[in-house]
Short mmCIF file of C-alpha atoms and ligand atoms in Angstrom, two decimals:
data_model
loop_
_atom_site.label_atom_id
_atom_site.label_comp_id
_atom_site.label_asym_id
_atom_site.label_seq_id
_atom_site.Cartn_x
_atom_site.Cartn_y
_atom_site.Cartn_z
CA UNK A 3 101.48 -102.07 -18.30
CA UNK A 4 102.14 -103.15 -22.16
CA UNK A 5 104.92 -101.33 -23.69
CA UNK A 6 104.97 -99.82 -27.15
CA UNK A 7 108.80 -99.18 -27.18
CA UNK A 8 111.49 -101.71 -25.79
CA UNK A 9 115.04 -100.52 -25.50
CA UNK A 10 117.18 -103.61 -25.24
CA UNK A 11 120.52 -102.56 -23.23
CA UNK A 12 121.01 -99.70 -20.84
CA UNK A 13 124.47 -98.40 -21.79
CA UNK A 14 125.07 -95.07 -23.35
CA UNK A 15 123.19 -95.86 -26.60
CA UNK A 16 119.94 -97.16 -25.02
CA UNK A 17 119.87 -94.56 -22.12
CA UNK A 18 120.56 -91.76 -24.61
CA UNK A 19 117.67 -93.08 -26.59
CA UNK A 20 115.40 -92.99 -23.67
CA UNK A 21 116.44 -89.64 -22.48
CA UNK A 22 116.19 -88.09 -26.09
CA UNK A 23 112.62 -89.63 -26.43
CA UNK A 24 111.76 -88.10 -23.15
CA UNK A 25 112.60 -84.72 -24.53
CA UNK A 26 111.26 -85.14 -27.96
CA UNK A 27 108.03 -86.92 -26.97
CA UNK A 28 107.45 -86.63 -23.34
CA UNK A 29 103.89 -88.12 -23.96
CA UNK A 30 105.62 -91.53 -24.83
CA UNK A 31 107.26 -91.87 -21.52
CA UNK A 32 104.84 -94.44 -20.05
CA UNK A 33 105.31 -96.46 -23.01
CA UNK A 34 108.96 -96.95 -23.03
CA UNK A 35 110.90 -99.63 -21.10
CA UNK A 36 114.63 -100.30 -20.96
CA UNK A 37 115.63 -103.91 -20.16
CA UNK A 38 119.01 -104.06 -19.01
CA UNK A 39 120.78 -107.71 -17.95
CA UNK A 40 123.08 -106.29 -15.22
CA UNK A 41 122.37 -104.06 -12.27
CA UNK A 42 123.85 -100.54 -11.86
CA UNK A 43 126.56 -99.72 -11.04
CA UNK A 44 127.86 -102.69 -13.37
CA UNK A 45 131.22 -103.26 -14.90
CA UNK A 46 132.03 -102.04 -18.46
CA UNK A 47 135.42 -102.47 -19.98
CA UNK A 48 136.42 -99.02 -21.39
CA UNK A 49 139.11 -96.54 -20.96
CA UNK A 50 136.41 -94.02 -20.49
CA UNK A 51 137.76 -91.24 -22.61
CA UNK A 52 135.07 -88.70 -23.45
CA UNK A 53 135.64 -86.45 -26.51
CA UNK A 54 133.95 -83.20 -26.45
CA UNK A 55 131.04 -84.31 -28.60
CA UNK A 56 129.98 -86.70 -25.59
CA UNK A 57 129.69 -83.47 -23.41
CA UNK A 58 127.80 -81.51 -26.10
CA UNK A 59 125.25 -84.10 -26.51
CA UNK A 60 124.73 -84.58 -22.60
CA UNK A 61 124.61 -80.72 -22.33
CA UNK A 62 121.60 -80.83 -25.12
CA UNK A 63 119.90 -82.93 -22.75
CA UNK A 64 120.46 -80.89 -19.59
CA UNK A 65 122.98 -83.01 -18.10
CA UNK A 66 126.30 -81.99 -16.69
CA UNK A 67 129.04 -84.82 -16.77
CA UNK A 68 130.98 -82.81 -13.91
CA UNK A 69 128.71 -84.54 -11.58
CA UNK A 70 130.27 -88.01 -12.38
CA UNK A 71 133.83 -88.67 -10.78
CA UNK A 72 136.16 -87.61 -13.72
CA UNK A 73 139.97 -86.93 -14.50
CA UNK A 74 140.75 -84.33 -17.08
CA UNK A 75 143.48 -84.79 -19.60
CA UNK A 76 144.92 -81.41 -20.52
CA UNK A 77 146.70 -82.85 -23.74
CA UNK A 78 146.21 -85.57 -25.72
CA UNK A 79 149.55 -86.78 -27.73
CA UNK A 80 149.16 -88.97 -30.74
CA UNK A 81 152.21 -90.12 -32.59
CA UNK A 82 154.34 -92.75 -33.88
CA UNK A 83 156.88 -94.13 -31.42
CA UNK A 84 156.67 -91.32 -29.05
CA UNK A 85 156.87 -88.24 -31.34
CA UNK A 86 153.84 -86.72 -33.16
CA UNK A 87 150.83 -84.57 -32.69
CA UNK A 88 149.85 -82.56 -29.32
CA UNK A 89 146.46 -81.87 -28.95
CA UNK A 90 145.64 -79.00 -26.66
CA UNK A 91 142.50 -76.97 -26.60
CA UNK A 92 142.52 -73.32 -25.22
CA UNK A 93 140.83 -73.11 -22.03
CA UNK A 94 139.50 -76.55 -21.69
CA UNK A 95 140.64 -80.39 -21.49
CA UNK A 96 141.56 -82.39 -24.45
CA UNK A 97 139.96 -85.50 -23.14
CA UNK A 98 137.63 -86.16 -19.91
CA UNK A 99 138.16 -89.74 -18.12
CA UNK A 100 135.28 -91.23 -16.57
CA UNK A 101 134.71 -94.76 -15.16
CA UNK A 102 131.96 -96.75 -16.91
CA UNK A 103 130.20 -98.08 -13.72
CA UNK A 104 129.91 -94.64 -12.37
CA UNK A 105 129.04 -92.85 -15.66
CA UNK A 106 126.39 -95.47 -16.90
CA UNK A 107 124.76 -95.50 -13.31
CA UNK A 108 124.53 -91.94 -13.31
CA UNK A 109 123.07 -91.77 -16.87
CA UNK A 110 120.39 -94.56 -15.50
CA UNK A 111 119.43 -92.37 -12.87
CA UNK A 112 118.81 -89.62 -15.02
CA UNK A 113 116.78 -91.79 -17.07
CA UNK A 114 114.66 -92.82 -14.22
CA UNK A 115 114.37 -89.20 -12.89
CA UNK A 116 113.02 -88.52 -16.39
CA UNK A 117 110.13 -90.96 -15.91
CA UNK A 118 111.43 -93.64 -17.72
CA UNK A 119 111.16 -97.31 -16.62
CA UNK A 120 114.41 -99.51 -16.61
CA UNK A 121 114.15 -103.10 -15.59
CA UNK A 122 117.33 -104.63 -14.34
CA UNK A 123 118.66 -108.04 -14.27
CA UNK A 124 116.65 -109.09 -17.34
CA UNK A 125 118.77 -110.70 -20.02
CA UNK A 126 117.21 -110.53 -23.67
CA UNK A 127 117.48 -114.19 -25.20
CA UNK A 128 115.83 -113.69 -28.72
CA UNK A 129 114.29 -110.90 -30.61
CA UNK A 130 111.57 -111.99 -33.22
CA UNK A 131 110.22 -109.14 -35.51
CA UNK A 132 106.52 -109.90 -36.78
CA UNK A 133 104.42 -108.09 -39.08
CA UNK A 134 102.11 -106.71 -36.45
CA UNK A 135 104.60 -106.57 -33.37
CA UNK A 136 107.90 -107.71 -32.05
CA UNK A 137 108.43 -110.40 -29.52
CA UNK A 138 111.35 -110.38 -27.14
CA UNK A 139 112.12 -113.27 -25.42
CA UNK A 140 114.02 -113.01 -21.92
CA UNK A 141 114.96 -115.01 -18.97
CA UNK A 142 112.20 -113.14 -17.10
CA UNK A 143 109.60 -113.86 -19.67
CA UNK A 144 108.26 -112.63 -23.16
CA UNK A 145 107.42 -108.94 -23.81
CA UNK A 146 105.60 -107.57 -26.83
CA UNK A 147 106.11 -104.10 -28.28
CA UNK A 148 105.31 -102.16 -31.33
CA UNK A 149 109.29 -101.11 -31.71
CA UNK A 150 112.41 -102.28 -30.40
CA UNK A 151 115.70 -100.48 -30.18
CA UNK A 152 118.67 -102.82 -30.08
CA UNK A 153 121.22 -101.14 -27.80
CA UNK A 154 123.00 -104.09 -26.53
CA UNK A 155 126.44 -103.27 -27.56
CA UNK A 156 129.08 -105.14 -29.80
CA UNK A 157 128.27 -108.77 -28.73
CA UNK A 158 124.60 -107.87 -28.65
CA UNK A 159 121.78 -110.37 -29.48
CA UNK A 160 119.48 -107.99 -31.37
CA UNK A 161 121.57 -107.57 -34.42
CA UNK A 162 122.35 -111.56 -34.43
CA UNK A 163 118.58 -112.18 -34.36
CA UNK A 164 117.45 -109.65 -36.95
CA UNK A 165 120.27 -109.17 -39.24
CA UNK A 166 121.98 -112.48 -38.62
CA UNK A 167 124.08 -112.36 -42.06
CA UNK A 168 125.02 -108.87 -41.89
CA UNK A 169 128.99 -108.10 -42.57
CA UNK A 170 130.83 -106.98 -39.51
CA UNK A 171 134.13 -105.24 -38.56
CA UNK A 172 135.26 -106.25 -35.41
CA UNK A 173 138.07 -104.72 -33.52
CA UNK A 174 139.91 -106.37 -30.79
CA UNK A 175 140.76 -104.58 -27.46
CA UNK A 176 142.80 -105.25 -24.29
CA UNK A 177 143.16 -102.84 -21.62
CA UNK A 178 144.70 -103.04 -18.06
CA UNK A 179 144.64 -100.63 -15.12
CA UNK A 180 147.95 -99.87 -13.10
CA UNK A 181 148.39 -97.34 -10.20
CA UNK A 182 149.54 -93.96 -11.58
CA UNK A 183 152.78 -93.75 -9.48
CA UNK A 184 155.37 -95.17 -11.86
CA UNK A 185 156.91 -98.16 -10.64
CA UNK A 186 160.72 -98.56 -10.90
CA UNK A 187 162.17 -100.83 -13.78
CA UNK A 188 161.45 -104.33 -13.52
CA UNK A 189 158.63 -103.68 -10.63
CA UNK A 190 155.61 -105.60 -11.28
CA UNK A 191 152.16 -103.53 -10.87
CA UNK A 192 149.02 -104.29 -9.20
CA UNK A 193 145.90 -104.01 -11.16
CA UNK A 194 142.26 -104.16 -10.67
CA UNK A 195 141.26 -107.70 -11.76
CA UNK A 196 137.89 -108.02 -13.36
CA UNK A 197 137.79 -110.33 -16.41
CA UNK A 198 134.48 -109.30 -18.48
CA UNK A 199 135.00 -111.66 -21.14
CA UNK A 200 137.65 -113.96 -20.84
CA UNK A 201 136.64 -116.24 -23.79
CA UNK A 202 137.21 -113.28 -26.22
CA UNK A 203 140.54 -112.60 -24.93
CA UNK A 204 141.38 -116.32 -25.04
CA UNK A 205 139.84 -116.73 -28.43
CA UNK A 206 141.93 -113.80 -29.95
CA UNK A 207 145.18 -114.60 -28.37
CA UNK A 208 144.67 -118.31 -29.44
CA UNK A 209 144.21 -117.09 -32.81
CA UNK A 210 147.42 -115.13 -32.98
CA UNK A 211 149.45 -117.92 -31.74
CA UNK A 212 148.35 -120.33 -34.20
CA UNK A 213 149.25 -117.65 -36.90
CA UNK A 214 152.49 -117.09 -35.49
CA UNK A 215 153.17 -120.97 -35.36
CA UNK A 216 152.35 -121.28 -39.03
CA UNK A 217 154.98 -118.65 -39.86
CA UNK A 218 157.71 -119.37 -37.52
CA UNK A 219 160.49 -116.88 -36.94
CA UNK A 220 158.24 -113.71 -37.10
CA UNK A 221 160.55 -111.25 -35.27
CA UNK A 222 159.27 -110.07 -31.84
CA UNK A 223 158.96 -106.09 -32.32
CA UNK A 224 161.86 -103.84 -31.17
CA UNK A 225 160.80 -100.79 -29.52
CA UNK A 226 163.18 -97.84 -29.51
CA UNK A 227 163.84 -97.12 -25.83
CA UNK A 228 164.27 -93.47 -24.60
CA UNK A 229 160.51 -92.18 -24.94
CA UNK A 230 160.14 -89.30 -22.71
CA UNK A 231 158.55 -90.13 -19.34
CA UNK A 232 154.79 -89.98 -19.53
CA UNK A 233 153.18 -87.21 -17.70
CA UNK A 234 150.25 -87.28 -15.10
CA UNK A 235 147.66 -85.22 -16.82
CA UNK A 236 148.28 -86.29 -20.61
CA UNK A 237 146.85 -88.92 -22.70
CA UNK A 238 148.97 -90.83 -24.95
CA UNK A 239 148.13 -92.76 -28.13
CA UNK A 240 150.99 -94.46 -29.99
CA UNK A 241 150.59 -95.81 -33.32
CA UNK A 242 153.91 -97.66 -33.34
CA UNK A 243 151.93 -101.19 -33.62
CA UNK A 244 151.00 -100.39 -37.35
CA UNK A 245 153.93 -101.88 -39.10
CA UNK A 246 153.16 -104.99 -37.48
CA UNK A 247 149.93 -105.22 -39.15
CA UNK A 248 148.06 -104.12 -36.15
CA UNK A 249 145.45 -101.72 -37.36
CA UNK A 250 145.69 -99.51 -34.21
CA UNK A 251 147.63 -97.95 -31.35
CA UNK A 252 148.49 -98.47 -27.63
CA UNK A 253 147.04 -96.05 -25.24
CA UNK A 254 148.11 -94.53 -21.57
CA UNK A 255 145.37 -92.45 -20.17
CA UNK A 256 145.36 -90.90 -16.64
CA UNK A 257 142.15 -92.10 -14.64
CA UNK A 258 140.82 -92.74 -11.25
CA UNK A 259 139.13 -95.45 -9.51
CA UNK A 260 137.21 -94.73 -6.14
CA UNK A 261 139.31 -91.45 -6.17
CA UNK A 262 142.75 -93.35 -6.38
CA UNK A 263 144.78 -92.02 -9.31
CA UNK A 264 145.42 -94.78 -11.83
CA UNK A 265 146.58 -95.18 -15.41
CA UNK A 266 144.63 -97.08 -18.08
CA UNK A 267 146.72 -98.94 -20.68
CA UNK A 268 145.46 -100.57 -23.39
CA UNK A 269 145.89 -101.78 -27.17
CA UNK A 270 143.38 -101.43 -29.97
CA UNK A 271 143.47 -103.31 -33.19
CA UNK A 272 140.59 -102.50 -35.82
CA UNK A 273 141.51 -106.06 -37.13
CA UNK A 274 141.96 -105.40 -40.98
CA UNK A 275 144.83 -108.05 -41.34
CA UNK A 276 143.15 -111.16 -39.73
CA UNK A 277 144.89 -113.34 -42.27
CA UNK A 278 148.20 -112.20 -41.63
CA UNK A 279 150.68 -113.33 -38.88
CA UNK A 280 150.84 -110.73 -36.36
CA UNK A 281 152.67 -110.35 -32.92
CA UNK A 282 150.45 -110.81 -29.89
CA UNK A 283 148.69 -107.66 -28.63
CA UNK A 284 149.96 -108.49 -25.09
CA UNK A 285 153.57 -108.53 -26.37
CA UNK A 286 153.33 -105.03 -28.03
CA UNK A 287 151.32 -103.48 -24.80
CA UNK A 288 154.01 -105.00 -22.75
CA UNK A 289 156.90 -103.61 -24.67
CA UNK A 290 155.34 -99.92 -24.67
CA UNK A 291 154.78 -100.34 -20.81
CA UNK A 292 158.22 -101.46 -20.31
CA UNK A 293 159.51 -98.33 -21.77
CA UNK A 294 157.70 -96.44 -19.13
CA UNK A 295 159.20 -98.63 -16.53
CA UNK A 296 156.01 -100.74 -15.89
CA UNK A 297 155.74 -104.55 -16.32
CA UNK A 298 152.62 -106.11 -17.57
CA UNK A 299 151.20 -108.79 -15.79
CA UNK A 300 148.99 -110.88 -18.41
CA UNK A 301 146.54 -112.20 -15.76
CA UNK A 302 145.30 -108.64 -15.23
CA UNK A 303 144.48 -107.84 -18.98
CA UNK A 304 140.72 -107.69 -19.96
CA UNK A 305 139.40 -108.01 -23.39
CA UNK A 306 136.43 -107.03 -25.40
CA UNK A 307 135.62 -106.71 -29.08
CA UNK A 308 134.11 -103.40 -30.58
CA UNK A 309 132.00 -103.61 -33.73
CA UNK A 310 132.99 -100.85 -35.91
CA UNK A 311 130.68 -98.67 -38.40
CA UNK A 312 130.42 -99.23 -41.89
CA UNK A 313 128.37 -97.16 -44.34
CA UNK A 314 127.30 -100.34 -46.44
CA UNK A 315 126.13 -101.97 -42.98
CA UNK A 316 122.53 -102.46 -42.18
CA UNK A 317 120.99 -100.84 -39.04
CA UNK A 318 117.15 -101.71 -39.00
CA UNK A 319 114.63 -104.00 -39.94
CA UNK A 320 110.70 -103.31 -39.85
CA UNK A 321 109.89 -102.25 -36.11
CA UNK A 322 113.43 -102.92 -34.99
CA UNK A 323 116.45 -100.41 -35.22
CA UNK A 324 120.14 -100.42 -33.81
CA UNK A 325 122.08 -97.92 -31.93
CA UNK A 326 125.33 -97.65 -30.42
CA UNK A 327 128.03 -100.51 -30.89
CA UNK A 328 125.19 -102.68 -32.11
CA UNK A 329 124.88 -100.28 -35.20
CA UNK A 330 128.65 -99.67 -35.32
CA UNK A 331 131.37 -97.50 -33.39
CA UNK A 332 134.38 -95.57 -34.81
CA UNK A 333 137.04 -97.77 -36.67
CA UNK A 334 140.09 -95.44 -36.04
CA UNK A 335 140.22 -95.26 -32.21
CA UNK A 336 137.21 -97.46 -31.11
CA UNK A 337 135.81 -94.47 -29.73
CA UNK A 338 132.18 -95.11 -29.00
CA UNK A 339 130.58 -93.35 -25.93
CA UNK A 340 130.10 -90.10 -27.77
CA UNK A 341 128.86 -91.81 -30.77
CA UNK A 342 126.36 -94.13 -28.62
CA UNK A 343 125.13 -90.86 -27.22
CA UNK A 344 124.74 -89.44 -30.75
CA UNK A 345 122.78 -92.43 -31.90
CA UNK A 346 120.49 -92.07 -29.18
CA UNK A 347 119.50 -88.75 -30.77
CA UNK A 348 118.88 -89.92 -34.22
CA UNK A 349 116.91 -93.14 -32.91
CA UNK A 350 114.79 -91.12 -30.77
CA UNK A 351 113.67 -88.84 -33.75
CA UNK A 352 112.96 -92.19 -35.80
CA UNK A 353 110.79 -93.64 -33.01
CA UNK A 354 108.78 -90.75 -32.24
CA UNK A 355 108.03 -90.29 -36.04
CA UNK A 356 107.26 -94.03 -36.63
CA UNK A 357 104.86 -93.76 -33.58
CA UNK A 358 103.15 -90.50 -34.95
CA UNK A 359 102.66 -91.95 -38.42
CA UNK A 360 102.03 -95.62 -37.53
CA UNK A 361 104.76 -96.49 -39.97
CA UNK A 362 107.36 -98.85 -38.58
CA UNK A 363 109.06 -100.03 -41.53
CA UNK A 364 112.15 -97.89 -40.56
CA UNK A 365 112.91 -97.92 -44.09
CA UNK A 366 114.63 -94.40 -43.79
CA UNK A 367 116.76 -95.03 -40.67
CA UNK A 368 119.75 -95.86 -42.84
CA UNK A 369 119.49 -92.58 -44.41
CA UNK A 370 118.91 -90.67 -41.19
CA UNK A 371 122.01 -91.95 -39.78
CA UNK A 372 124.27 -91.54 -42.88
CA UNK A 373 123.13 -87.98 -43.75
CA UNK A 374 123.34 -86.99 -39.97
CA UNK A 375 126.52 -85.02 -38.94
CA UNK A 376 127.22 -88.26 -36.69
CA UNK A 377 126.87 -90.42 -39.87
CA UNK A 378 129.02 -88.19 -42.02
CA UNK A 379 131.60 -88.24 -39.43
CA UNK A 380 131.55 -92.09 -39.03
CA UNK A 381 131.74 -92.59 -42.71
CA UNK A 382 134.83 -90.39 -42.83
CA UNK A 383 136.28 -92.44 -40.01
CA UNK A 384 135.58 -95.58 -41.78
CA UNK A 385 137.59 -94.41 -44.79
CA UNK A 386 140.44 -93.17 -42.73
CA UNK A 387 140.63 -96.34 -40.79
CA UNK A 388 141.08 -98.22 -44.17
CA UNK A 389 143.78 -95.70 -45.49
CA UNK A 390 145.66 -95.06 -42.04
CA UNK A 391 146.20 -98.61 -40.95
CA UNK A 392 147.40 -99.58 -44.81
CA UNK A 393 150.29 -97.10 -44.17
CA UNK A 394 152.17 -100.07 -43.02
CA UNK A 395 155.55 -98.69 -43.18
CA UNK A 396 157.17 -96.67 -40.49
CA UNK A 397 158.44 -93.97 -42.49
CA UNK A 398 154.75 -93.33 -43.86
CA UNK A 399 153.69 -93.07 -40.40
CA UNK A 400 156.25 -90.89 -39.13
CA UNK A 401 155.38 -88.63 -42.31
CA UNK A 402 151.61 -88.96 -41.17
CA UNK A 403 152.02 -88.03 -37.77
CA UNK A 404 155.16 -85.70 -37.56
CA UNK A 405 155.19 -83.85 -40.97
CA UNK A 406 151.57 -83.98 -42.07
CA UNK A 407 150.23 -82.91 -38.44
CA UNK A 408 148.83 -79.52 -39.43
CA UNK A 409 146.69 -81.37 -42.05
CA UNK A 410 145.97 -84.35 -39.76
CA UNK A 411 144.83 -82.03 -36.80
CA UNK A 412 142.60 -79.80 -39.44
CA UNK A 413 141.04 -82.94 -40.99
CA UNK A 414 140.47 -84.20 -37.38
CA UNK A 415 138.81 -81.17 -35.85
CA UNK A 416 136.78 -80.69 -39.04
CA UNK A 417 135.44 -84.15 -40.22
CA UNK A 418 136.27 -86.46 -37.36
CA UNK A 419 135.22 -84.50 -34.30
CA UNK A 420 132.91 -81.57 -33.47
CA UNK A 421 129.94 -83.53 -35.21
CA UNK A 422 127.74 -83.13 -32.13
CA UNK A 423 127.33 -79.47 -32.40
CA UNK A 424 125.91 -79.83 -36.01
CA UNK A 425 123.23 -82.30 -34.68
CA UNK A 426 120.19 -80.32 -35.12
C1 FAD B 28 138.70 -101.93 -23.79
C2 FAD B 28 137.99 -100.92 -24.37
C3 FAD B 28 138.26 -99.40 -24.30
C4 FAD B 28 137.32 -98.59 -24.81
N1 FAD B 28 137.71 -97.02 -24.32
C5 FAD B 28 136.81 -96.39 -24.87
C6 FAD B 28 137.10 -94.92 -24.71
O1 FAD B 28 138.03 -94.48 -23.95
N2 FAD B 28 136.30 -94.00 -25.26
C7 FAD B 28 134.92 -94.35 -25.94
O2 FAD B 28 134.59 -93.25 -26.31
N3 FAD B 28 134.74 -95.59 -26.08
C8 FAD B 28 135.58 -96.48 -25.52
N4 FAD B 28 135.25 -97.84 -25.89
C9 FAD B 28 134.13 -98.21 -26.57
C10 FAD B 28 132.92 -97.89 -25.76
O3 FAD B 28 133.07 -98.66 -24.45
C11 FAD B 28 131.55 -98.49 -26.56
O4 FAD B 28 131.64 -97.84 -27.82
C12 FAD B 28 130.29 -98.02 -25.84
O5 FAD B 28 130.20 -98.67 -24.62
C13 FAD B 28 129.24 -98.22 -26.46
O6 FAD B 28 127.90 -98.07 -25.96
P1 FAD B 28 126.64 -98.85 -25.96
O7 FAD B 28 125.66 -98.45 -25.23
O8 FAD B 28 126.40 -99.04 -27.51
O9 FAD B 28 127.00 -100.48 -25.75
P2 FAD B 28 127.43 -100.89 -24.17
O10 FAD B 28 128.12 -99.71 -23.46
O11 FAD B 28 128.17 -102.19 -24.22
O12 FAD B 28 126.09 -101.27 -23.70
C14 FAD B 28 125.20 -102.32 -23.70
C15 FAD B 28 124.45 -102.82 -22.61
O13 FAD B 28 123.57 -103.58 -23.06
C16 FAD B 28 123.51 -104.75 -22.03
N5 FAD B 28 123.09 -105.89 -22.60
C17 FAD B 28 123.96 -106.56 -23.39
N6 FAD B 28 123.30 -107.81 -23.83
C18 FAD B 28 122.26 -107.91 -23.26
C19 FAD B 28 121.10 -108.63 -23.32
N7 FAD B 28 121.13 -109.77 -23.98
N8 FAD B 28 119.89 -108.50 -22.51
C20 FAD B 28 119.97 -107.23 -21.95
N9 FAD B 28 121.01 -106.27 -21.82
C21 FAD B 28 121.95 -106.47 -22.33
C22 FAD B 28 124.78 -104.51 -21.36
O14 FAD B 28 124.81 -105.08 -20.00
C23 FAD B 28 125.07 -102.94 -21.49
O15 FAD B 28 124.63 -102.32 -20.29
C24 FAD B 28 136.12 -98.81 -25.42
C25 FAD B 28 135.67 -100.35 -25.39
C26 FAD B 28 136.53 -101.32 -25.21
C27 FAD B 28 136.04 -102.43 -25.13
#
């Protein structure tokens, strides 16, 4: 059957677009096809921390994420060198951790149950918009559609084809899973080994090494020992790497893999200081883990970039719109699941209106994003990313996380989080 609406990529952004379309315009369901290169359940490198906005968007679709295996973090501790802000919400969790293979497979099943077709194992190779249609070339042949939604993530082919020269901010992210039982000092850990994109990791590490070689004698970071031992049901985010020109933080989250309690460790760098010599991300992560009695085995680290949102970016051309990481995730934390789900709502409304009017220019898609509560939160987050990570002095970071914490908490709750309840 010829399809009018092709959704390229079946992660949270693509599946949320499909599910919202099923709600907003059920008559369009038979005309929608999702193309996904993998088969569910498929690996996706991600710490899987859901903020409450993700749950609100899912509830709006009549979905209960409790159906997916999860671990709740009662508190989130954000700070500098072990001290700072404690986020604890009355009567509910601060963060909910899912595994992406399970979460995305669940969402795909909900999409199929809603009557929307997903073709798995189809890789999109090229997207060619024309005045009267879009041609999508794949390894399973060519598809034609009136409208294409690019939901193929940070490395996606859609943006590269339709907006090849658009400016991008790309964060570097490394992650490792370790068993939750704390090993003794000096012990090595066993981790699940799934390398998603070793080339990305190798390339970023190569870049850092060559920078370091260019400026010999960069001191390795010294981490003050003696942090409090991490508790099982708390998520930790530590911004100690900022003085080293790493625009980000290390994390240590509780999680589970096939029912086994695990910890997910990682380091995020919004990559604002790419032209400066910086320590290796792995060294910083290893130091932080060592502080908790864990030895980081570099062979087990996985890496993937995250494209983060800029309000001056482009999100559409005629007949093609972008959602999720393809449009841009959060720059402060690299948080993108709730955001991908939120983009789905905006995209579904834009596609429904385009189909109803027969106007496929999507001239107003950028405005729809920027004026939405999600777009407003992303715009503020983009400004905070540039500000927070330029406060490169340890004393300023301490001031920010330890002294100004009521202000930081207030701004976060009003401007950074809780946007989903305001989505109409
Ligand atoms: C290490 C790491 C940790 C993270 N931790 C968190 C976290 O704790 N919380 C959080 O909210 N966010 C986190 N993120 C960000 C989050 O993973 C992304 O923002 C989110 O996955 C974006 O969803 P998406 O649907 O836009 O893209 P994706 O989830 O990347 O989905 C894209 C889909 O498109 C498919 N695809 C790609 N190319 C093609 C093609 N050519 N043809 C067909 N299909 C294709 C892929 O297989 C995939 O299914 C993390 C990211 C990383 C890298």
